Coordinates of C-alpha atoms and ligand atoms in Angstrom, one line a residue:
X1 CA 0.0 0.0 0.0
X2 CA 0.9 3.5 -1.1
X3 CA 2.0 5.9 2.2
X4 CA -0.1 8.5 2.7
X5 CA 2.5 11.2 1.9
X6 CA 2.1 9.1 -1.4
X7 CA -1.4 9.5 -2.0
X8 CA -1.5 12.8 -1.0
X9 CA 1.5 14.2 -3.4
X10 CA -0.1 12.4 -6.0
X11 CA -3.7 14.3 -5.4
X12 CA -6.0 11.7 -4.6
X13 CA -8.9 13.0 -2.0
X14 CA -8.9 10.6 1.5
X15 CA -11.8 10.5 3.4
X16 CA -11.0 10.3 7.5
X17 CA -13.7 9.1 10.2
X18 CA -16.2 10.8 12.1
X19 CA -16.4 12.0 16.0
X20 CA -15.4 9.4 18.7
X21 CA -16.2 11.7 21.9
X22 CA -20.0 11.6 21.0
X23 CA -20.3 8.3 19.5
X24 CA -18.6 6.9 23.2
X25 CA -21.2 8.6 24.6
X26 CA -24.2 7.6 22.6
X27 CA -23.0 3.4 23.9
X28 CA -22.8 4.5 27.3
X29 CA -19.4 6.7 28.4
X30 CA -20.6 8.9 31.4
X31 CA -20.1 12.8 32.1
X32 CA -17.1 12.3 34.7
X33 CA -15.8 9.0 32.6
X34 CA -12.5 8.9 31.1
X35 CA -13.0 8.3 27.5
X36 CA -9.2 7.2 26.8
X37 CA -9.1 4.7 29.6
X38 CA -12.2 2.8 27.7
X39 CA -9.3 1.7 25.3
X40 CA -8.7 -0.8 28.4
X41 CA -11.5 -1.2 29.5
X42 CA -14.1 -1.0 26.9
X43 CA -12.0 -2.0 23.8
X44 CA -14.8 -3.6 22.0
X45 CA -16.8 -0.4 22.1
X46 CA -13.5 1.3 20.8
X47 CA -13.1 -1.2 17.9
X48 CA -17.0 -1.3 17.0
X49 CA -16.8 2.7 16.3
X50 CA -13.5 1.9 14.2
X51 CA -15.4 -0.5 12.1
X52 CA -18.7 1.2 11.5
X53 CA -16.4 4.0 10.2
X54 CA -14.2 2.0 7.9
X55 CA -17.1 0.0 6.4
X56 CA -18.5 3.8 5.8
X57 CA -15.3 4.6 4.3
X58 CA -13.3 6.0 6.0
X59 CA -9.3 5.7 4.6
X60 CA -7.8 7.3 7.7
X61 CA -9.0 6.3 11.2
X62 CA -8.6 8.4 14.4
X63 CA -7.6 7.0 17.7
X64 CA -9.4 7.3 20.9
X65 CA -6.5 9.3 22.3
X66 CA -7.6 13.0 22.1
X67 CA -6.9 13.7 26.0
X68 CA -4.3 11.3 26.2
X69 CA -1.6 13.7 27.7
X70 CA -0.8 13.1 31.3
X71 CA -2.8 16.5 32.0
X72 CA -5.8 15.4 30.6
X73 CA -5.2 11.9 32.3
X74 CA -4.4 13.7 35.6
X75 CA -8.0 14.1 36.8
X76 CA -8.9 10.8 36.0
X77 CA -5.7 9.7 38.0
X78 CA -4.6 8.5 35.2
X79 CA -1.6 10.5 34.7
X80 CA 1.0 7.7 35.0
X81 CA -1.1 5.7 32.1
X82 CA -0.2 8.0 29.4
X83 CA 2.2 5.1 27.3
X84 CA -0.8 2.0 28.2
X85 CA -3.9 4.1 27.1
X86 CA -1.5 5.3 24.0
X87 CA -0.6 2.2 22.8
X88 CA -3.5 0.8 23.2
X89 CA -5.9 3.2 21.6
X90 CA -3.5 2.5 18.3
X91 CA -3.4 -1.1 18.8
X92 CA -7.5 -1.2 18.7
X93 CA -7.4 0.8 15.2
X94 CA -5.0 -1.5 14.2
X95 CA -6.7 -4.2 14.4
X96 CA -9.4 -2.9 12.8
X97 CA -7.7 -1.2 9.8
X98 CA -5.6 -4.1 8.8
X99 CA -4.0 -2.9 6.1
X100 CA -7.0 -1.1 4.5
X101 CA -6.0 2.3 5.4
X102 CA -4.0 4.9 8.0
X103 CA -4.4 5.4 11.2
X104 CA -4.0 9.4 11.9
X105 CA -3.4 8.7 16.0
X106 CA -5.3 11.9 17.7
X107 CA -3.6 14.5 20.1
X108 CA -5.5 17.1 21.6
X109 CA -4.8 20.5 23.4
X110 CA -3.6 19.9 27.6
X111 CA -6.2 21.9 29.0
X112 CA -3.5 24.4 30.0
X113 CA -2.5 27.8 28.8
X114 CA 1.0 28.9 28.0
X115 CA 2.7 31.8 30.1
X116 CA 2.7 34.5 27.2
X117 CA -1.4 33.7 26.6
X118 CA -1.8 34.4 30.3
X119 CA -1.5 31.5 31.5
X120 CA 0.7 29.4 33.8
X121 CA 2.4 26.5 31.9
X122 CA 5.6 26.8 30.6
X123 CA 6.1 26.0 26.5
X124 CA 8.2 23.1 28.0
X125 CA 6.3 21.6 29.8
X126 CA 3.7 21.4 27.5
X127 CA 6.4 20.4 24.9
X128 CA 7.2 17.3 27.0
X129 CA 3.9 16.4 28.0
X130 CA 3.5 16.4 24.2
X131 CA 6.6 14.5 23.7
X132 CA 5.4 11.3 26.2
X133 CA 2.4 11.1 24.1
X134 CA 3.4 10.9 20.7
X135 CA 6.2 9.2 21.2
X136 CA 4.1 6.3 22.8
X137 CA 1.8 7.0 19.6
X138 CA 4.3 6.2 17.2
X139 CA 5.9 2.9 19.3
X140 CA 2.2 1.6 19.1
X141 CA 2.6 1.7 15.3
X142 CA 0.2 4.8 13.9
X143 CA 0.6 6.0 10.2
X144 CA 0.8 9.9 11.6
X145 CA -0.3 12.3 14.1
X146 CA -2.8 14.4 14.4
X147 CA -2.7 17.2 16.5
X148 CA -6.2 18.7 16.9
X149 CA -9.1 21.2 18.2
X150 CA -6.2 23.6 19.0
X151 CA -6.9 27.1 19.6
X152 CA -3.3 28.3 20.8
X153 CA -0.8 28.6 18.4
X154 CA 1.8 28.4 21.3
X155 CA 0.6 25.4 22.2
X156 CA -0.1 23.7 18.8
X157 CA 3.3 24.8 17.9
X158 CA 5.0 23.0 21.0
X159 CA 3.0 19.9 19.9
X160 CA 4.3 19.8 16.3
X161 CA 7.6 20.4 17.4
X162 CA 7.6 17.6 19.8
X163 CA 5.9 15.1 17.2
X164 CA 9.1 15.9 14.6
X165 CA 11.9 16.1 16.8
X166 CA 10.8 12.7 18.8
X167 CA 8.9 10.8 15.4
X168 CA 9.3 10.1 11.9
X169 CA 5.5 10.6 11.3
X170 CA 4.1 12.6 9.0
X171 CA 2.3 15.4 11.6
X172 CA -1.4 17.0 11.1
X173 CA -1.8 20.3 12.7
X174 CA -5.5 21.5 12.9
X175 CA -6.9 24.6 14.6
X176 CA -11.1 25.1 15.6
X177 CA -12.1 28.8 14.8
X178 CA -15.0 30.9 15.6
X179 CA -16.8 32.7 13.3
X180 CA -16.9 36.0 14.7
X181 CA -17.6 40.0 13.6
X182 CA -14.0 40.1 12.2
X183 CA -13.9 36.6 10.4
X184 CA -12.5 33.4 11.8
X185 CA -10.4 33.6 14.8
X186 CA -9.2 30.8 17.1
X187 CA -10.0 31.0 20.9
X188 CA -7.0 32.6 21.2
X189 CA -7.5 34.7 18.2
X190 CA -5.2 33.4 15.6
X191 CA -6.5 34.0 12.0
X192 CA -6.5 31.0 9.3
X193 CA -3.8 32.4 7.7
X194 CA -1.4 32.7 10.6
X195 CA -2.2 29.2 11.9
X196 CA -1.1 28.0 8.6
X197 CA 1.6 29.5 8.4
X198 CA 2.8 29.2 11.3
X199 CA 2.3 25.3 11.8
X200 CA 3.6 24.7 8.4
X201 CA 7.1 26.9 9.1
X202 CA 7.3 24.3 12.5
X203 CA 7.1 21.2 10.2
X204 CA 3.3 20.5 9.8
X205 CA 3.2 18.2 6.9
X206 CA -1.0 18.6 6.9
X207 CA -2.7 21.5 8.3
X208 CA -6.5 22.3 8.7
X209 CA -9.4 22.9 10.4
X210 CA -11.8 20.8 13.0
X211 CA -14.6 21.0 14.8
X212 CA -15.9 24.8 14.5
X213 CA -19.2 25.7 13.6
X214 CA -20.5 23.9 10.6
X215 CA -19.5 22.3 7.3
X216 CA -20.4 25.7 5.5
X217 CA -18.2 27.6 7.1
X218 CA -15.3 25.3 7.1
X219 CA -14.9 26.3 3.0
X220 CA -13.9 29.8 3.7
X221 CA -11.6 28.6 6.4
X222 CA -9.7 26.2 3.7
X223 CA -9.8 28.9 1.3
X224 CA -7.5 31.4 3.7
X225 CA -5.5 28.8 4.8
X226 CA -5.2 27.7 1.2
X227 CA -4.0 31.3 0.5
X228 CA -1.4 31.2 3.0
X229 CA 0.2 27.9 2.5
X230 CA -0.7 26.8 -0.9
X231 CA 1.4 23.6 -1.2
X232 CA 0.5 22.0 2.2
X233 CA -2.3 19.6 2.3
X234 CA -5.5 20.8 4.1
X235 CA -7.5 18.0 6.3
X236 CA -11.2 19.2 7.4
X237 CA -13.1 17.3 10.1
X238 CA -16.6 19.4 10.6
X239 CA -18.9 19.2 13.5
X240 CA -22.2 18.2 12.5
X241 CA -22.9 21.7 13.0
X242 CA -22.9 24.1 15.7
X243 CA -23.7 22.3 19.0
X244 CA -27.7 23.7 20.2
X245 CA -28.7 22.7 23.6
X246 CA -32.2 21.0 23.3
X247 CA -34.1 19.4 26.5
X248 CA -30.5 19.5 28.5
X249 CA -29.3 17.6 25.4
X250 CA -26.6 18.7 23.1
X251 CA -27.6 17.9 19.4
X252 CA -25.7 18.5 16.4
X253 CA -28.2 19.2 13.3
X254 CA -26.4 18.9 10.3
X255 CA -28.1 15.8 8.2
X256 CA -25.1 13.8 5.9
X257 CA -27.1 14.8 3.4
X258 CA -26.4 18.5 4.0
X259 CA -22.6 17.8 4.6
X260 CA -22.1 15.8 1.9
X261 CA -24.1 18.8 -0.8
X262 CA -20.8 21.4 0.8
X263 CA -18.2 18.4 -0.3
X264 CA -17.8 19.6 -4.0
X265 CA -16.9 23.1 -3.0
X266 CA -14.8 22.4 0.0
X267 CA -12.7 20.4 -2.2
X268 CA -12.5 23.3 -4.5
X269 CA -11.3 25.4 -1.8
X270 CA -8.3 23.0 -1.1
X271 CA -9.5 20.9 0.9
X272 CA -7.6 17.1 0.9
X273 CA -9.1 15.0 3.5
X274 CA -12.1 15.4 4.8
X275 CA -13.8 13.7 7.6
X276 CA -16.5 15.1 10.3
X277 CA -16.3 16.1 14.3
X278 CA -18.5 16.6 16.8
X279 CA -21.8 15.1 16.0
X280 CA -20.6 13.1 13.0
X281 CA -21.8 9.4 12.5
X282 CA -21.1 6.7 10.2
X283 CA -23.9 7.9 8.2
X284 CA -22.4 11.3 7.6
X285 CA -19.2 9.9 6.4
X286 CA -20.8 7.6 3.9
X287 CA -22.1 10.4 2.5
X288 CA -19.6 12.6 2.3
X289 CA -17.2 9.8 1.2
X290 CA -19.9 9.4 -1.8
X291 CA -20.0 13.3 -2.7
X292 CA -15.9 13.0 -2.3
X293 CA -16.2 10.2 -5.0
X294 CA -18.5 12.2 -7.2
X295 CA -16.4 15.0 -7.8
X296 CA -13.3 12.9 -9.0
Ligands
ZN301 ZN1 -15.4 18.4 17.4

């Protein structure tokens, strides 16, 4: 099987999964649960949510290691687990994949906030904390990284560094922005363009956008990022839309049918991979793996 450096460089359009976090909770993961540690302790669960997305198809899976830093784990008490839960949230999608496609292993923000946003962790410490984690990502075997939902650029920049100094993989950097009265901005108001740039010039083989506020507004974001970094492949994972509270519920109402009608144009904007977030099911990514499959 081709890499997927390969298949990227030579322009094909790959089609990653859907969310994990609300699928977890929809079989049973409770507010206050640790949804790494289910990698132990519910791996079935893990490797069901891997398959219904592959037999959607999906060509890259996600791992169920998104808080899998030993600052997320802290809380949890988990902190000292950060190699087991790591490995083994790879070792599930590889038994699932098997050959059939890449596993993109997830790494989400700390929780913490660098010194020069106002906060009190230092860039090194998030840098090692970073470091534990991917490097126990790559032992377990994934095809790359994928460094996620970040709205610091000092942070996601820490991340990326620690994923090419301590791996060989090939590293996604994406960023969630707000759509606000002066145009997309992260929570720490970094523009599109900057982000780009920014986790490109640090080694970000893929860069991109996740989560947010709809499919819709996920073309515009490619588009400037596009701009800025024009030979860098561009991954897109959308939330089902933006997240409404209903009866103490959160829903996400975007159908698949209305992701997949925004697939065409997203591609146009630059777009490479494409996949859903928050809200996503297997059902979504069929259909969008469909439209993708349309437009070649
Ligand atoms: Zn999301």
């Amino acid at each position: 099987m081709k890499s997927l450096k390969e298949r990227l460089a030579q322009g094909d359009i790959l089609i990653s999964d859907g969310a994990m976090g609300t699928f977890l909770q929809a079989r049973g993961l409770q507010p206050g649960e640790c949804p790494e540690e289910w990698c132990v302790s519910h791996p079935e669960v893990v490797k069901e949510i891997h398959d219904a997305y592959l037999a959607a198809g999906s060509d890259i899976l996600e791992t169920n290691s998104f808080g899998g830093t030993s600052y997320k784990l802290k809380p949890y008490g988990l902190a000292d687990k950060v190699r087991e839960l790591n490995l083994a949230a790879v070792g599930l999608a590889r038994q699932v994949i098997a050959g059939k496609g890449y596993i993109a292993a997830a790494v989400g923000p700390t929780g913490r906030i660098v010194e020069e946003e106002g906060g009190d962790a230092s860039p090194n410490e998030l840098y090692g904390a970073f470091k534990e984690q991917v490097t126990a990502l790559a032992e377990g075997g994934a095809d790359a990284l994928c460094i996620e939902t970040m709205g610091s650029l000092a942070e996601a920049l820490q991340a990326v560094r620690a994923a090419k100094d301590s791996t060989a993989l090939p590293v996604m950097c994406t960023f969630t922005f707000q759509a606000g009265a002066r145009g997309f901005r992260t929570m720490m108001g970094v523009t599109p363009e900057r982000a780009a740039r920014e986790a490109a010039a640090a080694g970000a083989d893929i860069i991109g956008t996740n989560c947010g506020s709809g499919i819709a507004n996920m073309i515009e974001i490619a588009r400037q990022m596009r701009a800025a970094q024009p030979h860098t492949p561009i991954l897109v994972n959308a939330n089902a839309g933006m997240p409404v509270l209903e009866e103490g519920k959160t829903v996400f109402k975007e159908t698949p049918e209305f992701m997949a009608s925004k697939i065409g144009e997203l591609i146009k904007a630059g777009a490479q991979i494409i996949g859903g977030c928050c809200g996503t099911t297997p059902e979504h990514i069929g259909a969008i793996a469909k439209a993708a499959k349309a437009t070649r």
